[in-house]
Coordinates of C-alpha atoms and ligand atoms in Angstrom, one line a residue:
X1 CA 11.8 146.8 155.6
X2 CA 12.0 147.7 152.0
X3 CA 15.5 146.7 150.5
X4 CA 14.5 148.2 147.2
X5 CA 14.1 151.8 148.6
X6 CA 18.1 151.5 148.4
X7 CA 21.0 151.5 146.0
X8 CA 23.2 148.4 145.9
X9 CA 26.4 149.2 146.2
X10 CA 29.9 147.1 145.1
X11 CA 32.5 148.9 145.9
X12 CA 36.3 147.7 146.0
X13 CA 38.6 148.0 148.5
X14 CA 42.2 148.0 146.7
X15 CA 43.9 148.6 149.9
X16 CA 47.9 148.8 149.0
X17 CA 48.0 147.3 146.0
X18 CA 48.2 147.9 142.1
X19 CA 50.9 150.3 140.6
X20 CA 49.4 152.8 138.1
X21 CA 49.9 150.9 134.9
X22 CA 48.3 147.6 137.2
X23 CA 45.8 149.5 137.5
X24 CA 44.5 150.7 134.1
X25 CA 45.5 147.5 133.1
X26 CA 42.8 145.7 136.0
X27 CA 40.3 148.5 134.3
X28 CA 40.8 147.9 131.3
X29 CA 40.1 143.9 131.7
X30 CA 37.2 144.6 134.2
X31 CA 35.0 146.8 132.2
X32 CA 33.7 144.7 129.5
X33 CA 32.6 142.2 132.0
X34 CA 30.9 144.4 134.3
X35 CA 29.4 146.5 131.2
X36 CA 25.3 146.9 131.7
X37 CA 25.4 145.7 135.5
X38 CA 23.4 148.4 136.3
X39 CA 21.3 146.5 139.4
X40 CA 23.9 148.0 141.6
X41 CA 26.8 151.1 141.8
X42 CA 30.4 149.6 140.7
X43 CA 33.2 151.7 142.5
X44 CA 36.7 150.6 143.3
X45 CA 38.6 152.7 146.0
X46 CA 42.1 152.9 145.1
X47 CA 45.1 154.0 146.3
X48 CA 46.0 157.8 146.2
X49 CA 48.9 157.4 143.1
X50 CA 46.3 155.1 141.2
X51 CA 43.4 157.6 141.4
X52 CA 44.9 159.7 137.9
X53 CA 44.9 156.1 135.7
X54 CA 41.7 155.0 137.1
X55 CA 39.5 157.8 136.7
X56 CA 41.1 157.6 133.0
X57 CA 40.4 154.5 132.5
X58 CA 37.0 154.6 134.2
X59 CA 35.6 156.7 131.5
X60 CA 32.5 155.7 129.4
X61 CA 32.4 152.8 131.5
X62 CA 29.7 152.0 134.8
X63 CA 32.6 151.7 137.1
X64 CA 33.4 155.3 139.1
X65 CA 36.5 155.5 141.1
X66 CA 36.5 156.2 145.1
X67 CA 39.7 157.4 147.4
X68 CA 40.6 155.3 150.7
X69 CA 40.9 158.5 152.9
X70 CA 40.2 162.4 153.1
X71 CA 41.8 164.7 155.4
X72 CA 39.1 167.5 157.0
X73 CA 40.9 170.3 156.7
X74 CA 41.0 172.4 153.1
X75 CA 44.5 173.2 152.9
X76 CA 47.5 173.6 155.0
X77 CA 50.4 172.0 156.9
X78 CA 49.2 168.5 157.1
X79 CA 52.0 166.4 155.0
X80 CA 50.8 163.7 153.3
X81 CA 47.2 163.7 153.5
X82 CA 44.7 165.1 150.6
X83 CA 41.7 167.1 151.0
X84 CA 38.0 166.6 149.6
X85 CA 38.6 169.4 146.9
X86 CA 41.7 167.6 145.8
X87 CA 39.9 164.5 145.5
X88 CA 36.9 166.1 143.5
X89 CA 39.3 167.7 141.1
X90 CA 41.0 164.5 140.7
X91 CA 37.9 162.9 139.3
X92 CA 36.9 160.6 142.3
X93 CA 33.4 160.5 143.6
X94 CA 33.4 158.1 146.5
X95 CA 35.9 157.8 149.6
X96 CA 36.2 155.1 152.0
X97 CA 36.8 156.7 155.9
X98 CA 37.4 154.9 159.3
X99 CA 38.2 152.0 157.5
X100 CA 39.6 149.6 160.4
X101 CA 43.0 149.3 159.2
X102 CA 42.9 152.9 159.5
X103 CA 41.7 152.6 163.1
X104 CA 44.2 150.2 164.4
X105 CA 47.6 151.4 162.1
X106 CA 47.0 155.3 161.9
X107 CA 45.3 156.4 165.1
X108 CA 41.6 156.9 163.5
X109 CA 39.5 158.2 166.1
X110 CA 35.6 158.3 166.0
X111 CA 35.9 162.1 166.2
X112 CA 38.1 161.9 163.1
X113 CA 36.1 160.5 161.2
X114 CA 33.0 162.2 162.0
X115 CA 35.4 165.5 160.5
X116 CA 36.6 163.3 157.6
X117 CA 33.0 162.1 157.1
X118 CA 31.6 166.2 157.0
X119 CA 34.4 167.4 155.1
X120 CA 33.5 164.4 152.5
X121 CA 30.1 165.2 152.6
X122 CA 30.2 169.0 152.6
X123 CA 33.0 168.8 148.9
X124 CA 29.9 166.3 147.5
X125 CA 31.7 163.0 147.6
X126 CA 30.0 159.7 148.4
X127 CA 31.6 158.7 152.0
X128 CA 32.0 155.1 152.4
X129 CA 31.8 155.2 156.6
X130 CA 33.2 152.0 157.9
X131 CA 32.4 150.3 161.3
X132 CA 32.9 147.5 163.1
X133 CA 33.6 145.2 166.1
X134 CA 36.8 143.3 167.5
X135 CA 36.0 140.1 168.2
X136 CA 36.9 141.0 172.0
X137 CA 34.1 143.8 171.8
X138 CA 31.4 140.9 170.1
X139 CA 32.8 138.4 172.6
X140 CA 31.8 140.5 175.7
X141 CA 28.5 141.2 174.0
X142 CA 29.2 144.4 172.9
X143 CA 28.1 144.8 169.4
X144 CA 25.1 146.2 169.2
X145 CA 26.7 149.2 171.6
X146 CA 29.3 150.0 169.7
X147 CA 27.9 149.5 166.2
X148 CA 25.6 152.2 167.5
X149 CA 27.8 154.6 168.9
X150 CA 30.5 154.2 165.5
X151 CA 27.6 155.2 163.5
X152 CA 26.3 157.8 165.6
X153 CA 29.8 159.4 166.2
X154 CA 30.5 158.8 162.6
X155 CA 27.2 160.6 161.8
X156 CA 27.0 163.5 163.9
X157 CA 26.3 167.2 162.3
X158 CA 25.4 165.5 159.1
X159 CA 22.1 166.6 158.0
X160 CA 19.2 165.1 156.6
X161 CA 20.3 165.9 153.3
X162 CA 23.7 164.7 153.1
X163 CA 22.8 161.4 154.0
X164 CA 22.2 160.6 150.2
X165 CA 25.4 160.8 150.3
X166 CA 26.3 158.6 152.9
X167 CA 27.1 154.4 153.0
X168 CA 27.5 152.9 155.9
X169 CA 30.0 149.5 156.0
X170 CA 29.2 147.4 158.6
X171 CA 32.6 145.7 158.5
X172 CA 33.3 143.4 161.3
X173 CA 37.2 143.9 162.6
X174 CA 37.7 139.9 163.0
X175 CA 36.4 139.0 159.5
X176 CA 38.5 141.6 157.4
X177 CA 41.5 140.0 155.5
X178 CA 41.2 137.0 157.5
X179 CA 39.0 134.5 155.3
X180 CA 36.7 134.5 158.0
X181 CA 33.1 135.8 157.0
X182 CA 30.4 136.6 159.2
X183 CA 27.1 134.4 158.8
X184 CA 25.0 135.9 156.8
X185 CA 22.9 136.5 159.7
X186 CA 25.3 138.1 161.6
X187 CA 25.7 140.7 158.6
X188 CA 21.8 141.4 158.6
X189 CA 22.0 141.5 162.3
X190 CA 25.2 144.3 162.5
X191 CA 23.7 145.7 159.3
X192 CA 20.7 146.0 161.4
X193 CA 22.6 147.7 164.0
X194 CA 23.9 150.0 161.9
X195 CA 20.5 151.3 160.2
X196 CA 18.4 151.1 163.7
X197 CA 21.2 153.5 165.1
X198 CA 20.3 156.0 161.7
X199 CA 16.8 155.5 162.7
X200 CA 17.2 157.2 166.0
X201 CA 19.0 159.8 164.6
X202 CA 17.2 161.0 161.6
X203 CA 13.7 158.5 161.6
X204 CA 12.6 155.3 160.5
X205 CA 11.9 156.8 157.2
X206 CA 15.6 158.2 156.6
X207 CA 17.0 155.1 157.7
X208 CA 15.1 153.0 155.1
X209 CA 16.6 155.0 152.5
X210 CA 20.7 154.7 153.4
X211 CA 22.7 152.0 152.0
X212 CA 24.4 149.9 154.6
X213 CA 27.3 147.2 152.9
X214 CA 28.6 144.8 154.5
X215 CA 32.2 143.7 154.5
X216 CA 34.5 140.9 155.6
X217 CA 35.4 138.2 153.2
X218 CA 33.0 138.9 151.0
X219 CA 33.9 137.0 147.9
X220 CA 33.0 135.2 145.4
X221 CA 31.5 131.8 147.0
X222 CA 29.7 133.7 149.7
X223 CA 28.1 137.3 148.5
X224 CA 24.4 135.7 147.5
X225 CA 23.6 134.7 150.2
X226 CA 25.3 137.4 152.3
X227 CA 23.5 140.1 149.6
X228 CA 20.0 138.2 149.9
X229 CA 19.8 139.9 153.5
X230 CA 16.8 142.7 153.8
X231 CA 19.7 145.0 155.5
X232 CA 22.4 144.0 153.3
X233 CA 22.9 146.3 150.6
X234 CA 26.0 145.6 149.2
X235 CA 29.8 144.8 150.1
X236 CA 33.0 146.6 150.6
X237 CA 35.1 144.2 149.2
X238 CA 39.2 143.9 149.7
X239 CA 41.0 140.7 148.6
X240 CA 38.2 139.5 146.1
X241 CA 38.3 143.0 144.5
X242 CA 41.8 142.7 143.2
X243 CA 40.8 139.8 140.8
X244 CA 38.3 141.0 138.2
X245 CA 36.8 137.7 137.6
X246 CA 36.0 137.3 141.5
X247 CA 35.1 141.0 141.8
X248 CA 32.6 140.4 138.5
X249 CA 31.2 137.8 140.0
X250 CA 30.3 139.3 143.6
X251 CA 28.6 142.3 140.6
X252 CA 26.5 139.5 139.5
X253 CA 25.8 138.5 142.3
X254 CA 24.0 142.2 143.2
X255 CA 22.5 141.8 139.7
Ligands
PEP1 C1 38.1 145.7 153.4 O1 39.2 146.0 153.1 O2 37.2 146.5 153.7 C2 37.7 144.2 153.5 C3 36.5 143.9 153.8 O3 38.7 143.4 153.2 P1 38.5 141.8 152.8 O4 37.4 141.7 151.9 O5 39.9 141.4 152.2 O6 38.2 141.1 154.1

């Protein structure tokens, strides 16, 4: 295994939080510290009405600005939602899909997200593809299954190509928003998972080459040693990525 055949990725997880002017204001503070980071990517995924003031803000800095959903269709009757194009236009280059809040609150489906995950894909944005366990899934020792067949559902009719485009979040469902973070060996080992499931879809080769995060608690005490992991590249981060000196700090930790 060859972690330095992959980017690092940091990417921020805003969630429901931060009005418009909260959020040029976070930008505007985060910026100088994070300026010349350049060991890893910097993105924070914001919420739809934020996307206008960060990509603003965002400019001539090393921080690019990611969406936390995409619908799969290119236009229509589908109130609410926004498609790829729409996000492009906007200035966003990443998008977070299947997160697990999504999942549990909004009816996510892994056929969904495969669409969301093509249509992503297929306008030229960076999908952030999230998947995980319950802890009633890793209690009846079903992990490794599902981890496999998220990624492989998540990943299906993508080609070759587009997986440069393509970060895997191996986000356990028991350690988001909780406190609770998985061992740092459990994040290799569902990170793991995650890339051996690439492998049988595209090679050993290809699967070398795709960034898998983890995410879950990640903050500020614990991403060393959860980012020293061969199959770690990098966090999705939530509650730690709404303060800008623990969200620098899990940067430096990359670095
Ligand atoms: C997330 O929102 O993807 C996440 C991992 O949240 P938290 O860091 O707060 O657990």
């Amino acid at each position: 295994m060859n972690k330095a055949t992959r980017k690092t990725v940091i990417a921020g997880n805003w969630k429901m939080n931060m009005t418009p002017d909260a959020a040029s204001a976070f930008m505007k503070e985060l910026a100088p510290m994070v300026a010349g980071k350049d060991e890893c990517d910097i993105v924070l995924c914001v919420p739809a009405v934020d996307i206008a003031a960060a990509v603003e803000a965002a400019k001539g800095t090393n921080i690019k600005i990611g969406a936390q959903n995409v619908h799969f269709k290119a236009s229509g009757a589908y109130t609410g939602e926004l498609s790829a194009e729409m996000l492009t236009a906007a200035g966003v280059k990443y998008v977070v899909i299947g997160h697990s809040e999504r999942r549990q609150y909004f009816g996510e489906t892994d056929q969904t997200v495969n669409l969301r995950t093509l249509a992503a894909v297929n306008a030229g944005l960076t999908a952030i593809v999230c998947v995980g366990e319950t802890l009633e899934q890793r209690e009846l020792g079903y992990t490794e299954t599902l981890l496999k067949f998220q990624t492989k559902m998540a990943l299906t009719n993508v080609t070759k190509d587009q997986l440069k485009n393509i970060i895997v979040a191996y986000e356990p469902v028991w350690a988001i928003g909780t406190g609770v973070t998985a061992t740092a060996d459990q994040a290799d080992e569902g990170n793991g998972y995650v890339r051996a499931a690439i492998a049988e879809m595209f090679g050993a080769d290809v699967a070398e080459t795709v960034t898998v995060q983890y995410g879950g608690s990640m903050n500020d005490a614990n991403a060393a040693e959860l980012l020293s992991k061969v199959n770690v590249d990098g966090g999705l981060i939530g509650g730690a990525s709404l303060k800008t000196d623990k969200f620098t700090a899990i940067v430096d930790a990359a670095q």
